[in-house]
Tab-separated table of C-alpha atoms and ligand atoms in Angstrom:
chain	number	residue	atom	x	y	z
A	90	UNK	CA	-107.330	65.196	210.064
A	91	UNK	CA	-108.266	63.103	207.178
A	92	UNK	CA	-107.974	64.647	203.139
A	93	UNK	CA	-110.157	62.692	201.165
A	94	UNK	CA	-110.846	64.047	197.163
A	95	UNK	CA	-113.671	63.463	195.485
A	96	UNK	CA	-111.752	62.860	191.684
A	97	UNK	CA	-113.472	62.052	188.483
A	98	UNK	CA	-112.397	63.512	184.854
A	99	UNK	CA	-115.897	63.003	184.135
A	100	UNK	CA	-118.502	65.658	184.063
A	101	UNK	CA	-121.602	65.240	186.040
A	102	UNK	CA	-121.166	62.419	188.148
A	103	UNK	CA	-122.168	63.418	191.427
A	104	UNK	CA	-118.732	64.937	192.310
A	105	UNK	CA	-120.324	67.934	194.326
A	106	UNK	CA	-123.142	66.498	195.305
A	107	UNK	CA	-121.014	63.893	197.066
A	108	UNK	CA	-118.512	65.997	198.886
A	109	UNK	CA	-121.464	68.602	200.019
A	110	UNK	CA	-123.131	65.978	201.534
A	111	UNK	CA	-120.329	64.188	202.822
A	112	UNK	CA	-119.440	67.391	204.634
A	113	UNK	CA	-122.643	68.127	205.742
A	114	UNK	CA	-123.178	64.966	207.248
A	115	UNK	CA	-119.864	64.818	208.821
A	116	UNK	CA	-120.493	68.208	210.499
A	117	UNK	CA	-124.010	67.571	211.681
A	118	UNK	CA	-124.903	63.999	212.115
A	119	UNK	CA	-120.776	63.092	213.676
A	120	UNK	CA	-120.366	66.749	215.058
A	121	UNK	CA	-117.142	66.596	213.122
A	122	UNK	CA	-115.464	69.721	211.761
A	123	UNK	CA	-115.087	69.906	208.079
A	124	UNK	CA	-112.827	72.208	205.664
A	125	UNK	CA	-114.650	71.239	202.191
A	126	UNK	CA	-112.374	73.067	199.267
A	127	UNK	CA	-113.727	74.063	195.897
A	128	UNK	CA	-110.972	72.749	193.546
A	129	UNK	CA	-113.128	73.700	190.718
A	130	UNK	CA	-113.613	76.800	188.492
A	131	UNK	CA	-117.151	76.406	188.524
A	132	UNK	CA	-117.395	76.949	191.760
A	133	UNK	CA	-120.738	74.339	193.082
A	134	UNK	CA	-119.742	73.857	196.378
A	135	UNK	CA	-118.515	77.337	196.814
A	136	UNK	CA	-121.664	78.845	195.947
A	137	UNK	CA	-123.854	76.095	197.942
A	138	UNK	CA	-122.058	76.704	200.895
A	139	UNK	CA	-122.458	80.553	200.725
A	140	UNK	CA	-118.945	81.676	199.946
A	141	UNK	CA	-117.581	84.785	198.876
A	142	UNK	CA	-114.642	83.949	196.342
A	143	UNK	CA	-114.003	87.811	196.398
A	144	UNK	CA	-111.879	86.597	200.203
A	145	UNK	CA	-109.874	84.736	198.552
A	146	UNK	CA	-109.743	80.946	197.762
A	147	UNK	CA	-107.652	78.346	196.108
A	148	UNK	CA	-106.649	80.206	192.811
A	149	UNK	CA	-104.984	82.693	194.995
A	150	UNK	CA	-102.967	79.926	197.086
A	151	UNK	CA	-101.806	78.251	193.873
A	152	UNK	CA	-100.218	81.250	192.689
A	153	UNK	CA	-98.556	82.627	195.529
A	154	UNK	CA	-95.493	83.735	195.273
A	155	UNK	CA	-93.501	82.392	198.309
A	156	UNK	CA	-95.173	80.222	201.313
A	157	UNK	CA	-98.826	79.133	199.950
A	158	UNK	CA	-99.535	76.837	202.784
A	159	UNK	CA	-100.051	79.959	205.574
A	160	UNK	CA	-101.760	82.252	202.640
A	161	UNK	CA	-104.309	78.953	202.054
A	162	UNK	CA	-105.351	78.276	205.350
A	163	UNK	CA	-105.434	82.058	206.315
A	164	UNK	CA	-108.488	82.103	203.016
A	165	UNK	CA	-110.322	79.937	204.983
A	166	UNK	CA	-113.826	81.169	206.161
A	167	UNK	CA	-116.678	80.351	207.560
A	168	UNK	CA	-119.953	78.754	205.690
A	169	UNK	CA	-123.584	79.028	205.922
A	170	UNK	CA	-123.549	75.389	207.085
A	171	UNK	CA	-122.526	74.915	210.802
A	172	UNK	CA	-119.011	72.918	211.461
A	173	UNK	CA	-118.474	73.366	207.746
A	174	UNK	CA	-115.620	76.224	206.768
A	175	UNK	CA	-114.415	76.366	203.003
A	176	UNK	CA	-111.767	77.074	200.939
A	177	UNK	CA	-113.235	78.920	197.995
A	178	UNK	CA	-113.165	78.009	194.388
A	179	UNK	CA	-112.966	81.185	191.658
A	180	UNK	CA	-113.372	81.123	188.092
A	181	UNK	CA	-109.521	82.368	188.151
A	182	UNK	CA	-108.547	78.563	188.721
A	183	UNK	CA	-110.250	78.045	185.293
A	184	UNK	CA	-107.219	80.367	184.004
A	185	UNK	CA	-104.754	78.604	185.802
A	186	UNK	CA	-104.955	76.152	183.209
A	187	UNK	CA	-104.947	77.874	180.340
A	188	UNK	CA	-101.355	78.093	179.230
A	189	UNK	CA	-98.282	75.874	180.585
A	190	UNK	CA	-96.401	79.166	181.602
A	191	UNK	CA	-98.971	79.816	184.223
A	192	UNK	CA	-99.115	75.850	185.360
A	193	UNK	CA	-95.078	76.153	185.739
A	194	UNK	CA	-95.827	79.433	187.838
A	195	UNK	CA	-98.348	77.003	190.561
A	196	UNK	CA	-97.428	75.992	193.511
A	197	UNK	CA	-98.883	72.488	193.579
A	198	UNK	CA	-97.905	71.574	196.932
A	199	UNK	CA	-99.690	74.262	198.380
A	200	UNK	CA	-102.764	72.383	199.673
A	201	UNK	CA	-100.507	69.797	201.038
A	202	UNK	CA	-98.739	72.227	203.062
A	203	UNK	CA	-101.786	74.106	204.208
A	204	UNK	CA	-103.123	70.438	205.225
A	205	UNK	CA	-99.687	69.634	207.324
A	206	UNK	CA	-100.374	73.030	209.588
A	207	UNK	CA	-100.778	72.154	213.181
A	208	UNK	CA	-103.651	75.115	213.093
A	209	UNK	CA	-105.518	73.213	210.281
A	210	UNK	CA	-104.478	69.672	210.990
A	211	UNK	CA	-105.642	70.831	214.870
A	212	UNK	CA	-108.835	72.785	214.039
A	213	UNK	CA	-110.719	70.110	211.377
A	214	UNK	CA	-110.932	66.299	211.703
A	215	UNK	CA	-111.659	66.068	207.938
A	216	UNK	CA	-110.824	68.317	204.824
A	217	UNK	CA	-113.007	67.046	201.628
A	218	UNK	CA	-111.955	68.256	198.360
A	219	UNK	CA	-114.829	68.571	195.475
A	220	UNK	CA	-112.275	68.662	192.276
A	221	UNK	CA	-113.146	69.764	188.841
A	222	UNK	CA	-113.652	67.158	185.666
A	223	UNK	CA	-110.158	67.504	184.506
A	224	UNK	CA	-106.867	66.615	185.698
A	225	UNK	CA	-105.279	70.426	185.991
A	226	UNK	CA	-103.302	72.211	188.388
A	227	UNK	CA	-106.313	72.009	191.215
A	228	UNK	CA	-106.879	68.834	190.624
A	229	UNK	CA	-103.055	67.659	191.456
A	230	UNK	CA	-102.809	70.040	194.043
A	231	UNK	CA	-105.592	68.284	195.958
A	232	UNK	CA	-104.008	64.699	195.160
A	233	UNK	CA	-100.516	65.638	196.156
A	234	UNK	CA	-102.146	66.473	199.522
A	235	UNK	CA	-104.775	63.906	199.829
A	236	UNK	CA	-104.909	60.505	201.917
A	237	UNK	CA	-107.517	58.942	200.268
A	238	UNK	CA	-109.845	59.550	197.008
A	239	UNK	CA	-113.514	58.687	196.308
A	240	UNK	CA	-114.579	57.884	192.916
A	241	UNK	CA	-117.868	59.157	192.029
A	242	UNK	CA	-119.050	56.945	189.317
A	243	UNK	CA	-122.269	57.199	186.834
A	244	UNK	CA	-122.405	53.691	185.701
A	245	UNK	CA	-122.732	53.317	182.246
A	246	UNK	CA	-120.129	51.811	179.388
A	247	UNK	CA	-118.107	55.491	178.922
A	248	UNK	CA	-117.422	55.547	182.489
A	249	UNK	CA	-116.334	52.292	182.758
A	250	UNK	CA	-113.998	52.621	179.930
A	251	UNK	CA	-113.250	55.628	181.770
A	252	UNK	CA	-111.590	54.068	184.542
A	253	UNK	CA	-108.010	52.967	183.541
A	254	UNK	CA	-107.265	56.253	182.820
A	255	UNK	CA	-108.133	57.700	185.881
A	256	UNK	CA	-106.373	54.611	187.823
A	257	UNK	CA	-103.283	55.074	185.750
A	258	UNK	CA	-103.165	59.002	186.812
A	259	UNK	CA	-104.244	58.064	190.645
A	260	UNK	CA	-100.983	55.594	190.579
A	261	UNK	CA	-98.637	58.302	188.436
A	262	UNK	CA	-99.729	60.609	191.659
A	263	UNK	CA	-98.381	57.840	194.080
A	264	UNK	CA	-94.597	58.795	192.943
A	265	UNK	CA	-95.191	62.417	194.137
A	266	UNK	CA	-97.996	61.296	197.491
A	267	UNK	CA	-96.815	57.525	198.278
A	268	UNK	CA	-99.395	57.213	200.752
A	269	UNK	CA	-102.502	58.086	198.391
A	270	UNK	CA	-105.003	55.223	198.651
A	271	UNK	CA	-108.065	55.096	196.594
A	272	UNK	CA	-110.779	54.747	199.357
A	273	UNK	CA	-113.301	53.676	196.892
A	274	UNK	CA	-115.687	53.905	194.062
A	275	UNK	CA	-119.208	55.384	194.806
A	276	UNK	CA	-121.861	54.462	191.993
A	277	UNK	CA	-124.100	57.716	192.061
A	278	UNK	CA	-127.653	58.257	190.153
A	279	UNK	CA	-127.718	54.049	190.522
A	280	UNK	CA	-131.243	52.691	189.499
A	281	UNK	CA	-132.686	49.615	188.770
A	282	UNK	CA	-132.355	48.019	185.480
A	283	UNK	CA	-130.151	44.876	184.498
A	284	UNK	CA	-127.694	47.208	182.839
A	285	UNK	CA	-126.418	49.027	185.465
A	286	UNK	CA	-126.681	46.274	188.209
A	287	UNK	CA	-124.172	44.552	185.468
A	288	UNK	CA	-122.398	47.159	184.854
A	289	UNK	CA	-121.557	47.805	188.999
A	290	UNK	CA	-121.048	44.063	189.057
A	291	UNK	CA	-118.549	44.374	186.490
A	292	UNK	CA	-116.762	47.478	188.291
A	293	UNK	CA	-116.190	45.288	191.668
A	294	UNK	CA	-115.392	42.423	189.753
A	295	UNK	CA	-112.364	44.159	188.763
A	296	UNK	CA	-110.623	44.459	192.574
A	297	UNK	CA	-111.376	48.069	192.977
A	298	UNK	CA	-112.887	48.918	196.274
A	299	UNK	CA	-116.455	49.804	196.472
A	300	UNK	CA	-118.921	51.900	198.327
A	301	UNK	CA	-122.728	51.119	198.243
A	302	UNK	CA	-124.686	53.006	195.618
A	303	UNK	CA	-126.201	55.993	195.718
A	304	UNK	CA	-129.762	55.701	194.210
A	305	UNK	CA	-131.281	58.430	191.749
A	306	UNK	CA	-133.756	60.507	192.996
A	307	UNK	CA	-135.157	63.655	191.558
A	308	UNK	CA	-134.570	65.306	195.179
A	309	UNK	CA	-131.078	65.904	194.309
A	310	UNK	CA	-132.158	67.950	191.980
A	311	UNK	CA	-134.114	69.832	194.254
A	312	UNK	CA	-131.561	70.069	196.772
A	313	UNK	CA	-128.870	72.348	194.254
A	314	UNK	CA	-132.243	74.824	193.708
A	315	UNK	CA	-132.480	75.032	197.952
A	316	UNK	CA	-128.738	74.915	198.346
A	317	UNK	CA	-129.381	73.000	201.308
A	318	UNK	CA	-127.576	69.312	201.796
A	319	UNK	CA	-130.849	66.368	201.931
A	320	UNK	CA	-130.032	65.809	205.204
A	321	UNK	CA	-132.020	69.024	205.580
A	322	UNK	CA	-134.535	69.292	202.456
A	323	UNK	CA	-134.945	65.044	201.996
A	324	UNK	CA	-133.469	63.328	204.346
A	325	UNK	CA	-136.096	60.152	203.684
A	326	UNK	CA	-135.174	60.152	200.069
A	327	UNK	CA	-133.659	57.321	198.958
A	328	UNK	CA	-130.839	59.463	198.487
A	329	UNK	CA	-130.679	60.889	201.536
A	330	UNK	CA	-130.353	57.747	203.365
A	331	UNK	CA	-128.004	55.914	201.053
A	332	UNK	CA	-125.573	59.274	201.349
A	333	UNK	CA	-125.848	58.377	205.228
A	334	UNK	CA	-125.111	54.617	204.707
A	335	UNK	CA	-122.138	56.058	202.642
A	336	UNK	CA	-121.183	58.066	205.096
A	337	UNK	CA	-121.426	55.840	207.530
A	338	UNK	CA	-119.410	53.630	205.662
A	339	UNK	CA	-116.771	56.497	204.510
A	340	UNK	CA	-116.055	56.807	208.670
A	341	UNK	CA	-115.278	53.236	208.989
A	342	UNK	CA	-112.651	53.066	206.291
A	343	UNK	CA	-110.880	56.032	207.918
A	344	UNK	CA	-107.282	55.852	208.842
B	154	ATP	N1	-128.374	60.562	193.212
B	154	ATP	C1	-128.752	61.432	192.252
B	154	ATP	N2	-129.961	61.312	191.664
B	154	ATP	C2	-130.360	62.178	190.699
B	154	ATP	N3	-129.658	63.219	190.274
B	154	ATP	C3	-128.430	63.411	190.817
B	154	ATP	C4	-127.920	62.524	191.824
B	154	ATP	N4	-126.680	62.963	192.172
B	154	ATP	C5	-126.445	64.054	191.413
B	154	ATP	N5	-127.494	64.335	190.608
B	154	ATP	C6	-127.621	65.438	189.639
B	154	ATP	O1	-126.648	65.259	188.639
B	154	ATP	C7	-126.141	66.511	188.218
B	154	ATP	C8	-124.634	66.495	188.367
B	154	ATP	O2	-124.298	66.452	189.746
B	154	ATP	P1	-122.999	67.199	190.278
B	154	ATP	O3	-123.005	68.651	189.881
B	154	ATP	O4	-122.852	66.889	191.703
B	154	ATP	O5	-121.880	66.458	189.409
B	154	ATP	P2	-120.336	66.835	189.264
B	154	ATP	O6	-119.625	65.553	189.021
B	154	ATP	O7	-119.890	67.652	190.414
B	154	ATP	O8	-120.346	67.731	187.949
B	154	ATP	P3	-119.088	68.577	187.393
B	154	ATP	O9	-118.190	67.596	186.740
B	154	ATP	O10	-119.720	69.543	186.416
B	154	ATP	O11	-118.453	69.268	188.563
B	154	ATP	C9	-126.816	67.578	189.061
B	154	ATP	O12	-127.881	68.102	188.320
B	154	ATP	C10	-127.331	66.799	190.259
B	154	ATP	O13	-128.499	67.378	190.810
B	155	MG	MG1	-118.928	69.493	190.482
């Protein structure tokens, strides 16, 4: 099984609408089976997916008293989206991070240890992790147990900036998960104008790995009303076929 978490402390990037389509495609293009968690209090991917937080989710796992890893993968249920099960987010993991007493009281390894479980490690060849726009408790949780991370990037001069930061955490994680690799940065909502072609020139001038862009289209959009991956509402969109090229791609760079 691979772990791959889609990280950016940026809001709005294309975060979820990366890792539900990742999954999706995964589970119905590769028959693949896919554990997508919901690191994030908002709870997107939950929701698209047809979860029922009220089951139990990730909040629950990272305060477990005792042996998360079993009490993680036993909150693991079934979607509305064939091959895909999930690992609900709650609006409890916003609280999580609310005072430092409560962050000392989380389990952070718990996601690692529900990811090392023969059953899990057995059952899904990939586990995607859609993470909030913050670095909190969920966030480290899903880096501790990750292999890999995929950057969701919006390009434009903030997010660039952006980027040491996020780098500088990604390597401070590498002390804790030696093995972490950054599988690469994904320019979302990409369209053409001489700014933004620069500006993703610029970003793989600088040696960090990249995946082809993901172009804007108004379908996305569309797809969070439907909750239905573009794969099944607009699969010709130009979105819809670059998140296949991505995937494609995604596959390729697995280990
Ligand atoms: N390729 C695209 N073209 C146009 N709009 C897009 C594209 N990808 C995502 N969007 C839109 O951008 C918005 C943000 O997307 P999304 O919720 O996936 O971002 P996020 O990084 O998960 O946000 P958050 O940080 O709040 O979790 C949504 O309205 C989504 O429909
Ligand atoms: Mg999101």
């Amino acid at each position: 099984m691979r772990t791959t978490v889609i990280l950016n402390l940026k809001g709005g990037v294309a975060k979820t609408a990366t890792a539900v389509n990742l999954a999706a495609i995964l589970a119905s293009d590769y028959k693949k089976t896919v554990l997508l968690v919901d690191a994030d209090s908002q709870c997107n991917a939950t929701e698209f997916f047809g979860g029922d937080p009220v089951k139990g989710g990730l909040a629950d796992a990272l305060r477990h008293d005792g042996d998360g890893g079993p009490f993680a993968a036993a909150s693991i249920q079934a979607s509305n989206f064939p091959g895909v099960d999930l690992l609900c987010g709650s609006e409890d993991l916003m609280d999580l991070d609310l005072t430092k007493v409560e962050l000392q009281s989380v389990r952070a390894t718990v996601l690692r240890e529900m990811v090392q479980r023969p059953a899990v490690r057995e059952r899904y060849d990939y586990c995607i992790v859609d993470c909030p726009p913050a670095f909190n408790a969920a966030s480290t949780a899903a880096l501790i147990a990750a292999d890999d991370v995929i950057i969701p990037i919006k390009l434009d001069a903030f997010a660039l900036r952006g980027m040491g930061n996020l780098m500088r955490q990604i390597a401070n994680m590498r002390k804790i998960n030696p093995s972490l690799q950054l599988s690469g940065c994904l320019p979302t909502m990409w369209y053409n104008s001489p700014l933004i072609v620069e500006a993703e020139k610029t970003l793989g001038a600088s040696g960090l790995p990249m995946y082809p862009h993901i172009r804007r289209t108004n379908k996305v959009d569309a797809m969070t009303f439907a909750q239905e991956p573009l794969l099944l509402t607009s699969p010709r969109s130009a979105a819809g076929i670059d998140y296949r090229e991505f995937v494609r791609e995604y596959i390729e760079r697995g280990n």
